[in-house]
PDB file of C-alpha atoms in Angstrom:
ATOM      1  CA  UNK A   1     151.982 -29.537-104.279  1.00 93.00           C
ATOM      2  CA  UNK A   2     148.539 -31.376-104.518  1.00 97.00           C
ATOM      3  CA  UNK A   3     148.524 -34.763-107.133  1.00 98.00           C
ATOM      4  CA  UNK A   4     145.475 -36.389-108.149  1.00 98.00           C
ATOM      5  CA  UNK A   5     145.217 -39.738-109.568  1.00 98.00           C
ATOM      6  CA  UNK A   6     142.070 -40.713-111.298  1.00 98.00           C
ATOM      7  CA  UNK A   7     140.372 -43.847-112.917  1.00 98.00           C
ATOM      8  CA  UNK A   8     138.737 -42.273-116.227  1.00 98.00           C
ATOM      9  CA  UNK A   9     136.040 -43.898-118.393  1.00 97.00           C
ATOM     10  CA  UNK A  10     134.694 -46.112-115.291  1.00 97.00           C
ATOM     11  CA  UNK A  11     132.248 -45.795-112.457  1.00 96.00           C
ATOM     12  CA  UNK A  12     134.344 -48.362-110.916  1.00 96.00           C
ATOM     13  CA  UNK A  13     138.354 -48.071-109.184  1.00 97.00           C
ATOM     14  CA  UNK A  14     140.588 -50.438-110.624  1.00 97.00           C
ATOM     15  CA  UNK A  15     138.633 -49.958-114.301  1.00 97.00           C
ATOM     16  CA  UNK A  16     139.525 -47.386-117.333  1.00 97.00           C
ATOM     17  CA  UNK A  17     142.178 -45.330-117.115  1.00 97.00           C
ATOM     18  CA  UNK A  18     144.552 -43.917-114.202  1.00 98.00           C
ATOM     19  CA  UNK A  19     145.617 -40.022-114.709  1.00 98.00           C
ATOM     20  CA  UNK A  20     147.353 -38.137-113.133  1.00 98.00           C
ATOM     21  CA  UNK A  21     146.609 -34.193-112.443  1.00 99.00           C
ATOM     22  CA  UNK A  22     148.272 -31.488-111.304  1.00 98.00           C
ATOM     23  CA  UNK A  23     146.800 -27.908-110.721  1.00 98.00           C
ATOM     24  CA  UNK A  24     149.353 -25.444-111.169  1.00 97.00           C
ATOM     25  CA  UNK A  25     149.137 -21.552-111.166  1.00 95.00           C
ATOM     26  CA  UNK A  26     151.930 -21.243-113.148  1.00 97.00           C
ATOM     27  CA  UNK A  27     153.981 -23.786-115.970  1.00 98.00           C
ATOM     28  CA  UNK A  28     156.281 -25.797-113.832  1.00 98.00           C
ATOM     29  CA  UNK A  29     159.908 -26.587-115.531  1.00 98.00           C
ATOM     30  CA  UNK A  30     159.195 -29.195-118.785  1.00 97.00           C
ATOM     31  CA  UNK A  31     162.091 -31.219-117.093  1.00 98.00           C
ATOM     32  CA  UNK A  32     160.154 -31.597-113.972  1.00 98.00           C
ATOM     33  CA  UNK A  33     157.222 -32.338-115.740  1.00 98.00           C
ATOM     34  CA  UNK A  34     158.416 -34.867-117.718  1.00 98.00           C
ATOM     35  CA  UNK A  35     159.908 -36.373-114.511  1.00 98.00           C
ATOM     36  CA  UNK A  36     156.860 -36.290-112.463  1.00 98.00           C
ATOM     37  CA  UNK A  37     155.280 -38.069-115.293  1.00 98.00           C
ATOM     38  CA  UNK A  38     157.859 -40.132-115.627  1.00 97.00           C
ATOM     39  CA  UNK A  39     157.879 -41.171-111.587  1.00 97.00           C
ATOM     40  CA  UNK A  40     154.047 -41.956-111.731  1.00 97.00           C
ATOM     41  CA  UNK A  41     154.770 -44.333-114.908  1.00 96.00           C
ATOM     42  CA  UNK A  42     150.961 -43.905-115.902  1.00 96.00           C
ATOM     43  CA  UNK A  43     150.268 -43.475-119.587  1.00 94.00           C
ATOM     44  CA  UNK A  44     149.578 -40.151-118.573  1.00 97.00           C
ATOM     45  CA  UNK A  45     150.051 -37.125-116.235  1.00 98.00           C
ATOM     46  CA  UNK A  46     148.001 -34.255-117.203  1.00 98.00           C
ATOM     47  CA  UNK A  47     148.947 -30.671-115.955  1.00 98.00           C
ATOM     48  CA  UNK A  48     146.433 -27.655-115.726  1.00 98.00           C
ATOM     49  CA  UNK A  49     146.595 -24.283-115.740  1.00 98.00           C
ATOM     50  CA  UNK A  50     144.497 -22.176-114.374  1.00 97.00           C
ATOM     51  CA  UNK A  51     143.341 -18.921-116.429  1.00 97.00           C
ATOM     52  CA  UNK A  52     139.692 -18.394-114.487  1.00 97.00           C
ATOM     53  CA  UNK A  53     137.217 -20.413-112.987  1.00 96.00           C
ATOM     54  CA  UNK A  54     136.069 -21.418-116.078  1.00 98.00           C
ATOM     55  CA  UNK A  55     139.155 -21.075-118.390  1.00 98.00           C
ATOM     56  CA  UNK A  56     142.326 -22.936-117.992  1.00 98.00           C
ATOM     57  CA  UNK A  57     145.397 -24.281-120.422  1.00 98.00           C
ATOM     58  CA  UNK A  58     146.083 -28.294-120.006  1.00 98.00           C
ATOM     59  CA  UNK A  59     148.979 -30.423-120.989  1.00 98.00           C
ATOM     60  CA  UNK A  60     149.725 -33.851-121.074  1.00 98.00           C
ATOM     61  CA  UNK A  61     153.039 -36.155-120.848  1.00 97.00           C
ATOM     62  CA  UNK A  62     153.703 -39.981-120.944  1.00 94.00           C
ATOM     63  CA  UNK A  63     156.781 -41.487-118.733  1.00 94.00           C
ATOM     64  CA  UNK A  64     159.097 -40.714-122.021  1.00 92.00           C
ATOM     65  CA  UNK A  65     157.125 -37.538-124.050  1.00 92.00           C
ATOM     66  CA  UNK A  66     154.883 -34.376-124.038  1.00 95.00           C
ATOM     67  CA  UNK A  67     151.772 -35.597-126.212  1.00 93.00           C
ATOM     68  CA  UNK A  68     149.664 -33.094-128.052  1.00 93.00           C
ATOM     69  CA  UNK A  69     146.090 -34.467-126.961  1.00 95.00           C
ATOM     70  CA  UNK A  70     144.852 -36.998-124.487  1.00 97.00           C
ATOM     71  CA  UNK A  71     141.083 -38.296-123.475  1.00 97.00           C
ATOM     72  CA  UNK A  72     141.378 -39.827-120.567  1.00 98.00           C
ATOM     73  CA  UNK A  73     143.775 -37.561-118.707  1.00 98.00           C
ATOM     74  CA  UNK A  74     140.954 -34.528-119.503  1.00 98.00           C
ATOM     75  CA  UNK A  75     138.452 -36.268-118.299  1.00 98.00           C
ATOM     76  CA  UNK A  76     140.440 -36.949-115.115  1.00 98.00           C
ATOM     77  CA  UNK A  77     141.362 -33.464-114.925  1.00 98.00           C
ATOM     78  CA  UNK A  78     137.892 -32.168-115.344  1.00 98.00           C
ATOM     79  CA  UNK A  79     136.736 -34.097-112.938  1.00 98.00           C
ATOM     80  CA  UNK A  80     139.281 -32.953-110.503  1.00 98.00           C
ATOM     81  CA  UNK A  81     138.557 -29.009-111.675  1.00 98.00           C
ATOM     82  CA  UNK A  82     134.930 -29.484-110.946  1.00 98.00           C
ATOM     83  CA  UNK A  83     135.376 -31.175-107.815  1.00 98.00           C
ATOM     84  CA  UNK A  84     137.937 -28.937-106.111  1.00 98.00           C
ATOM     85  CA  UNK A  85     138.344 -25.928-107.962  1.00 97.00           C
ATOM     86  CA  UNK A  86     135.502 -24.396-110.044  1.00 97.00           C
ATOM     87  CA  UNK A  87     131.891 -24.288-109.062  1.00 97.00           C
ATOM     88  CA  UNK A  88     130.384 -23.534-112.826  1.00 97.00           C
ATOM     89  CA  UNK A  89     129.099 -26.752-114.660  1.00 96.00           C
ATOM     90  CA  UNK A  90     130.736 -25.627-117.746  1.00 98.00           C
ATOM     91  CA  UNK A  91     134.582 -25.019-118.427  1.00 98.00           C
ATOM     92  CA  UNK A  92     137.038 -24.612-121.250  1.00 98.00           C
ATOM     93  CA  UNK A  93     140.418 -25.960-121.977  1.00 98.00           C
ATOM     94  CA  UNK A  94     142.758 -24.181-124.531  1.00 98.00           C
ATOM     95  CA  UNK A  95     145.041 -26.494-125.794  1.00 97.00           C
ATOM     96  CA  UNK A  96     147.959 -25.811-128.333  1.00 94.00           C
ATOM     97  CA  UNK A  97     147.249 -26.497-131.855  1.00 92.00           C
ATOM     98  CA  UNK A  98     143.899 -28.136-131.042  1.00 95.00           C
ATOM     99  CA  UNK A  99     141.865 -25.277-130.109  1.00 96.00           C
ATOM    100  CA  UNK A 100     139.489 -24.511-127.326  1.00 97.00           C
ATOM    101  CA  UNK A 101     137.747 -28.249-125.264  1.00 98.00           C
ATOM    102  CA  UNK A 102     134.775 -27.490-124.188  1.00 98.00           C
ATOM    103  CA  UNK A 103     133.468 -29.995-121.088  1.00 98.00           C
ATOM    104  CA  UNK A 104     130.491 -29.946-118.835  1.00 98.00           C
ATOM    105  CA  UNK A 105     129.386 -32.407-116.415  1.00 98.00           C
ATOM    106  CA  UNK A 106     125.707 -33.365-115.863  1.00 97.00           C
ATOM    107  CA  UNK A 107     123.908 -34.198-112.378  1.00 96.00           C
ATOM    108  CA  UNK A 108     124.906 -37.469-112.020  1.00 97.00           C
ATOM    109  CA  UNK A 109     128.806 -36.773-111.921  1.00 97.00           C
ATOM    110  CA  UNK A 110     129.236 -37.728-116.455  1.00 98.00           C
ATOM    111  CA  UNK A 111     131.596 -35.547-117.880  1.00 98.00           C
ATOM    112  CA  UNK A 112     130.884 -34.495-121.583  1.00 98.00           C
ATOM    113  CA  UNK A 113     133.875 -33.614-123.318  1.00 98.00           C
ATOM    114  CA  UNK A 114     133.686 -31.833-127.179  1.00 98.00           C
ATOM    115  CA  UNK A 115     136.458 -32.099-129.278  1.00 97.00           C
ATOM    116  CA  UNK A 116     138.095 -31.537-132.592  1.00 97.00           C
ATOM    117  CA  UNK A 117     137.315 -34.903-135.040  1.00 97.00           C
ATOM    118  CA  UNK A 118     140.466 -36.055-136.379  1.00 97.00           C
ATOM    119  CA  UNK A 119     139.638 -37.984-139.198  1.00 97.00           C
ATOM    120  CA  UNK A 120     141.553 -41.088-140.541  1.00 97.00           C
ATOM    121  CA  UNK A 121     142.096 -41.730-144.011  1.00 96.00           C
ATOM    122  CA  UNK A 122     142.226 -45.370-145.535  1.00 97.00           C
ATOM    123  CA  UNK A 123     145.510 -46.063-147.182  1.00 95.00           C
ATOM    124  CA  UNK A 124     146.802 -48.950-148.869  1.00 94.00           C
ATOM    125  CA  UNK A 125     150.881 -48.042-148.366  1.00 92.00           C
ATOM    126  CA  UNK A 126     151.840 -48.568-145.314  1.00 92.00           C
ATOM    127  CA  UNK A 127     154.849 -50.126-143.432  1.00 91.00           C
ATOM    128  CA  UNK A 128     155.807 -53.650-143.284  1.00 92.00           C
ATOM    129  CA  UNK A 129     156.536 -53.676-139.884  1.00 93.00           C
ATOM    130  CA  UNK A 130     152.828 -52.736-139.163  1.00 95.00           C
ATOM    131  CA  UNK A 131     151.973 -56.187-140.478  1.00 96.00           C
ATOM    132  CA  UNK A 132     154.482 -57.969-138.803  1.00 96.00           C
ATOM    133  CA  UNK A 133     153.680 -56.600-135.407  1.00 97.00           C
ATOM    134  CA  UNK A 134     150.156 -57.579-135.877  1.00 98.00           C
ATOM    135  CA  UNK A 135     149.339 -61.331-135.415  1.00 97.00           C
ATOM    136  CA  UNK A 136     145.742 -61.499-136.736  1.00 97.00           C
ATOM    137  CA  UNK A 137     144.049 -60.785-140.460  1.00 94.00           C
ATOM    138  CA  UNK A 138     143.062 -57.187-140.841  1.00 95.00           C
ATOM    139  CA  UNK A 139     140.416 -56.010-143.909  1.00 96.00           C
ATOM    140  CA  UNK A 140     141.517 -52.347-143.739  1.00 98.00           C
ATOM    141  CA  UNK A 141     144.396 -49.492-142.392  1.00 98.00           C
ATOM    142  CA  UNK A 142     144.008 -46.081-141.809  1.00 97.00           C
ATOM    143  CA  UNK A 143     145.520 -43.192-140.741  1.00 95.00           C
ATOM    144  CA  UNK A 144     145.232 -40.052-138.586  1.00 95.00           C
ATOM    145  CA  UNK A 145     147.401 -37.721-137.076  1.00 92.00           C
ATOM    146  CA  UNK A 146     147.908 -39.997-133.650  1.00 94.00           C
ATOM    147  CA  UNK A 147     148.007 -43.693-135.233  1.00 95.00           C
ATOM    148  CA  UNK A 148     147.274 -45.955-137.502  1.00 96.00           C
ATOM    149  CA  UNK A 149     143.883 -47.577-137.151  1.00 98.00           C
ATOM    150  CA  UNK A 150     143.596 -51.209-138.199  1.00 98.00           C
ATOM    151  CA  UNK A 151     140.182 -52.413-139.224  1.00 98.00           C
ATOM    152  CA  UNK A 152     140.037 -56.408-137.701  1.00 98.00           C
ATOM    153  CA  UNK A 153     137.315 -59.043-138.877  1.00 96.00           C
ATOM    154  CA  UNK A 154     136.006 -59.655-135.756  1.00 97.00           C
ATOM    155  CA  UNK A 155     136.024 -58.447-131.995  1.00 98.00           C
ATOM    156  CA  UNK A 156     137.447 -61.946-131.380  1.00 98.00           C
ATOM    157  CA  UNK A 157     140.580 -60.789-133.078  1.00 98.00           C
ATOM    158  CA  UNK A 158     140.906 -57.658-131.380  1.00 98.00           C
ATOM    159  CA  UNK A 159     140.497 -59.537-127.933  1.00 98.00           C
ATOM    160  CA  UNK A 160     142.793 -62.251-129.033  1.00 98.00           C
ATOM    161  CA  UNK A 161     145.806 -60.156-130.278  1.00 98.00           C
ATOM    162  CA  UNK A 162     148.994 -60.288-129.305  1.00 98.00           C
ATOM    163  CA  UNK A 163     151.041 -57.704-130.593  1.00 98.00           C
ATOM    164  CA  UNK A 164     154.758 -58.126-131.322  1.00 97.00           C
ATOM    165  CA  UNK A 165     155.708 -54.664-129.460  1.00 96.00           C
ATOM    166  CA  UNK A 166     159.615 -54.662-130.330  1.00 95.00           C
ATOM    167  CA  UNK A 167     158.158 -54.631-134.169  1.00 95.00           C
ATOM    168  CA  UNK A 168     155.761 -51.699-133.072  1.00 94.00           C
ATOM    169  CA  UNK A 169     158.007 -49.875-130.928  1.00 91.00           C
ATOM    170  CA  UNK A 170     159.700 -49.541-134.771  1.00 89.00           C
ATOM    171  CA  UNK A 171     157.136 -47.653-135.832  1.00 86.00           C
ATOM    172  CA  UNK A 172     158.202 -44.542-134.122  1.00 65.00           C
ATOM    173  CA  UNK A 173     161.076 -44.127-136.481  1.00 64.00           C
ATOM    174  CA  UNK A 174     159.003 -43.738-139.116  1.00 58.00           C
ATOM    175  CA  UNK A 175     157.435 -40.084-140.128  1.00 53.00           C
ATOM    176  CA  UNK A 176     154.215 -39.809-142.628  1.00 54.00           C
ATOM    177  CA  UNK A 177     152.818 -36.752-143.847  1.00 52.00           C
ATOM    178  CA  UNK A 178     149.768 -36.987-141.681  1.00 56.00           C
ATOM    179  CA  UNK A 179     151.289 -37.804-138.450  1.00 54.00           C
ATOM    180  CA  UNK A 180     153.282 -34.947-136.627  1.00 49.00           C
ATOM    181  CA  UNK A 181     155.730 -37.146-134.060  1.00 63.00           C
ATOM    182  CA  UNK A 182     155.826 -41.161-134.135  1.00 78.00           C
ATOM    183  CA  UNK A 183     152.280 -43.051-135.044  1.00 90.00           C
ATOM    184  CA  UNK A 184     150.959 -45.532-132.375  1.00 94.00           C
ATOM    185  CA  UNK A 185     148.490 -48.415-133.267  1.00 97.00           C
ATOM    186  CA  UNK A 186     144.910 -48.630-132.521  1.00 98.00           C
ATOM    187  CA  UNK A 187     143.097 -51.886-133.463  1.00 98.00           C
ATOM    188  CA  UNK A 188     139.203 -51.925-134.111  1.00 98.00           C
ATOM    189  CA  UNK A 189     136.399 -53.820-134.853  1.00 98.00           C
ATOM    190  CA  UNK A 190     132.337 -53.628-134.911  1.00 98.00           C
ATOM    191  CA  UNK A 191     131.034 -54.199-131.460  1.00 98.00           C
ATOM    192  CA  UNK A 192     128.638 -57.122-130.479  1.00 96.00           C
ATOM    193  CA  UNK A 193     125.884 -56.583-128.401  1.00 96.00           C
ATOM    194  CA  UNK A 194     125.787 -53.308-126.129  1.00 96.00           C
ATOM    195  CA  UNK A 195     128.877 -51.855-127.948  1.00 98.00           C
ATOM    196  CA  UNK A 196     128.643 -50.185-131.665  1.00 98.00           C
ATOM    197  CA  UNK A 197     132.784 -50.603-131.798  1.00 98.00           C
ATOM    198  CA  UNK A 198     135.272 -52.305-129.892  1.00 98.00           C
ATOM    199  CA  UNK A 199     139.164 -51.276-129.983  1.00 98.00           C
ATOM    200  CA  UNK A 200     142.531 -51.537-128.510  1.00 98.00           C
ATOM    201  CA  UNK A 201     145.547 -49.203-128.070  1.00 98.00           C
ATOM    202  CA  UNK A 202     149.061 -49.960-128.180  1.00 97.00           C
ATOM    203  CA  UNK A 203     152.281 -47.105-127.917  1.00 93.00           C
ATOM    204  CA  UNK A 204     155.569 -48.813-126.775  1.00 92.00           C
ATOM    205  CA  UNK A 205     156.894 -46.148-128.765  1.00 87.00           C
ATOM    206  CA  UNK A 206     156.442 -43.447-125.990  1.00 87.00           C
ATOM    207  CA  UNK A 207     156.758 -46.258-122.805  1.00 86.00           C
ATOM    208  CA  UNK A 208     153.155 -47.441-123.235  1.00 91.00           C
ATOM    209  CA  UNK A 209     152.624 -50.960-124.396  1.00 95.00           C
ATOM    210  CA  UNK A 210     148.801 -50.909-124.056  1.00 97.00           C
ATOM    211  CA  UNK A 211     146.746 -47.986-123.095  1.00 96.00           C
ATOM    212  CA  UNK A 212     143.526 -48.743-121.093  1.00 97.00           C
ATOM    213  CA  UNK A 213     141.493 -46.494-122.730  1.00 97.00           C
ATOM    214  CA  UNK A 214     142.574 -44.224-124.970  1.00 97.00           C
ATOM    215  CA  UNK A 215     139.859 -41.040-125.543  1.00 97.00           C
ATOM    216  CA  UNK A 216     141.886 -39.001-128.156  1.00 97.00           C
ATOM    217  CA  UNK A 217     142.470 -42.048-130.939  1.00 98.00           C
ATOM    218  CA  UNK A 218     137.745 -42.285-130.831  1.00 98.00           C
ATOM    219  CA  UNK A 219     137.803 -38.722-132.289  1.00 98.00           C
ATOM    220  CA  UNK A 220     139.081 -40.682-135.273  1.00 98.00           C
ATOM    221  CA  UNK A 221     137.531 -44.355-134.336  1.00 98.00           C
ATOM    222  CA  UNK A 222     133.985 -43.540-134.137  1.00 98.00           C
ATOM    223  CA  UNK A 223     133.553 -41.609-136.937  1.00 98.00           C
ATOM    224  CA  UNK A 224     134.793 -44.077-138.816  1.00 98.00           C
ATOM    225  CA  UNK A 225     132.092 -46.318-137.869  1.00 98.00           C
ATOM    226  CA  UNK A 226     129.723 -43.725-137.562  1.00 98.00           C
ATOM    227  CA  UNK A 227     130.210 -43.858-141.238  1.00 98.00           C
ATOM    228  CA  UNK A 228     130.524 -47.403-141.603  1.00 98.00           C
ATOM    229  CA  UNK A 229     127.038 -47.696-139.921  1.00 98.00           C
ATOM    230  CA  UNK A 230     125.183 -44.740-141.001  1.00 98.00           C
ATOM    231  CA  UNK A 231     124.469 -43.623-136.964  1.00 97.00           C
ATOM    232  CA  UNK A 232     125.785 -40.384-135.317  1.00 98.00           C
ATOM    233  CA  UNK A 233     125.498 -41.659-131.663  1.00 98.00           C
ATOM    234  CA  UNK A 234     127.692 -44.906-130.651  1.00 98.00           C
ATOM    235  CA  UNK A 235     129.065 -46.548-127.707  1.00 98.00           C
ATOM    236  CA  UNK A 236     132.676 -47.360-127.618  1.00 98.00           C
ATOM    237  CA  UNK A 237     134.159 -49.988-125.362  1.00 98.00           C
ATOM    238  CA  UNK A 238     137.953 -50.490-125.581  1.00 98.00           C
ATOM    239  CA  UNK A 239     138.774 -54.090-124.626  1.00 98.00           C
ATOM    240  CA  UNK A 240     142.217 -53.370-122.352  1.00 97.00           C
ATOM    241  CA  UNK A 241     142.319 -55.988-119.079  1.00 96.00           C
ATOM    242  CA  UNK A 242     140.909 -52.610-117.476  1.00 96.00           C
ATOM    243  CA  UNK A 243     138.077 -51.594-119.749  1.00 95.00           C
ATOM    244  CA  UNK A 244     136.559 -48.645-120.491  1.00 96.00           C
ATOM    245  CA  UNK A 245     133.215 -47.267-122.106  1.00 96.00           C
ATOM    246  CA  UNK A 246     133.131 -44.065-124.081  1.00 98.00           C
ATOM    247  CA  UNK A 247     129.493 -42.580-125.160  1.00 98.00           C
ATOM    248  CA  UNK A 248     130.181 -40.880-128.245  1.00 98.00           C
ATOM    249  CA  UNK A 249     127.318 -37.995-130.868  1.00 98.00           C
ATOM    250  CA  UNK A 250     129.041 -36.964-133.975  1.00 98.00           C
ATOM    251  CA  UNK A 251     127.704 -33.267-133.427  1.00 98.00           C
ATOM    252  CA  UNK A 252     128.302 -31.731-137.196  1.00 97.00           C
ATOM    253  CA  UNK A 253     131.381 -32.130-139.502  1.00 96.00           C
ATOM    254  CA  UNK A 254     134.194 -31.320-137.088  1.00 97.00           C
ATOM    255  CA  UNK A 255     133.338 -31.805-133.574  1.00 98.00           C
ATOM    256  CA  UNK A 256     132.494 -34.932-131.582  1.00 98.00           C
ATOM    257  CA  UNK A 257     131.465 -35.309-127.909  1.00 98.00           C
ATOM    258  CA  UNK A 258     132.242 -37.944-126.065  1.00 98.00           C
ATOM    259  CA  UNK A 259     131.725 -38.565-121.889  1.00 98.00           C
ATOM    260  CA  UNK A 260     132.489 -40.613-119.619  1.00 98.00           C
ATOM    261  CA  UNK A 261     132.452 -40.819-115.428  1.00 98.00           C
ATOM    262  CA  UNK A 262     135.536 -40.955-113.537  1.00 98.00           C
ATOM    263  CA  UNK A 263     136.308 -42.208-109.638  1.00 98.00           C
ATOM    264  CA  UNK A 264     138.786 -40.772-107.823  1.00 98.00           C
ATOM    265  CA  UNK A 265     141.763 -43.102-106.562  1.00 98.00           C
ATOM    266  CA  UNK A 266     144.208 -40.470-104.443  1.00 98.00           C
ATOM    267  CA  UNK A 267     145.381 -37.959-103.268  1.00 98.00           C
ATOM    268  CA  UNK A 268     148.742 -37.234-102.918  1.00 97.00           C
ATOM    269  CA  UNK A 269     151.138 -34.628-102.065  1.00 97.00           C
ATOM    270  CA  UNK A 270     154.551 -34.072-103.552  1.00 97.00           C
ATOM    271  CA  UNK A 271     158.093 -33.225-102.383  1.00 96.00           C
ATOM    272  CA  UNK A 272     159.988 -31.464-104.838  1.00 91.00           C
TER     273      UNK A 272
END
């Protein structure tokens, strides 16, 4: 069996974020899923299933958990699909409880990715353990499905905080009404020069302290800022030690594109 692993949101190897992918004909075991994932120890291992050439079903786990929606590991797997196993420009991912993904990729290799927006709403009750993981002053929290978003004073804070992760990691005992499994913690700020918004990802909760770039949490980020500064088309850059940019159009109400370009790493083949 084929493996890919692929550095997404990056031109560059060694920048954004590593996926793994796996093209599969039919659903392997969950157990052997989960321990494939769990053997490559990346934030995440994507597996894809293949309906048609332009059709197919994708899931994603972490080394611990099945997630219901990852960025980076899409845009890793569509660049894999397009590269090896489709010849159309334009193809569609179904994905549970999210709906239909629809991705093309332009000329020059980007991959344009349009997904569900999954709003965050400000609250004001939150946990205390939130603010005792976090080190720096925050003006604002929110909250979406996936994580709390904390709104920092400055990109300096983002790029200076250190994170208590034991206090975090606590976090995933706690259930709200928006969030369907354990809520991570993205941290944000308004960007500074090339970069509308700046952010950073953290999810010891499911055995990833920080995330390089995290695509799935900036269908909530940016249109939050989008709002924030009255502009539908923003660049992203999440400030891990890897780094990773993230072109993002609010499209209408609901749907948001954002791309990226990916560079293969390996290819592997596994022994099971």
């Amino acid at each position: 069996m084929k493996m890919y692993q692929v550095d997404a949101f990056t031109k560059e190897l060694f920048k954004g974020n590593p996926a793994a992918v796996i093209v599969v004909n039919e659903w392997l075991d969950e157990t052997l899923m989960q321990n494939i994932a769990l053997e490559n120890n990346l934030s995440e291992t994507a597996f894809v299933k293949k309906r048609d050439e332009a059709n197919y079903e994708i899931r994603w786990f972490s080394p611990t958990d099945e997630v219901a929606f990852c960025g980076h590991a899409t845009l890793a797997s569509a660049f894999v699909l397009f590269k090896d196993f489709t010849t159309v420009k334009t193809i569609q991912f179904h994905v549970k409880d999210l709906g239909i993904f629809i991705v093309t990729q332009d000329d020059d290799g980007k991959i344009k990715m349009n997904f569900p927006i999954r709003r965050a709403e400000l609250i004001t009750d939150y946990p205390q353990v939130l603010r005792d993981g976090l080190t720096k002053p925050f003006k604002a929290v929110y909250l979406n499905a996936q994580a709390y978003i904390v709104e920092y004073e400055t990109v300096q804070d983002v790029l200076d905080e250190q994170p208590n992760l034991e206090k975090l990691k606590q976090l995933g005992k706690v259930r709200t009404a928006i969030t369907a499994s354990q809520p991570d913690v993205a941290i944000t700020a308004r960007g500074e020069g090339n970069f509308d918004c700046v952010s950073r990802y953290f999810a010891p909760a499911i055995g990833i302290d920080e995330d390089p770039v995290t695509g799935s949490i900036h269908t909530a980020i940016v249109p939050l800022w989008a709002d924030k500064l009255n502009q539908k088309q923003l660049v992203a850059f999440q400030a891990s030690k890897r780094g990773g940019i993230l072109d993002c159009v609010i499209q209408s109400e609901d749907r948001i594109e954002i791309s990226g370009y990916a560079k293969l790493y390996m290819q592997a083949e596994l022994n099971l």
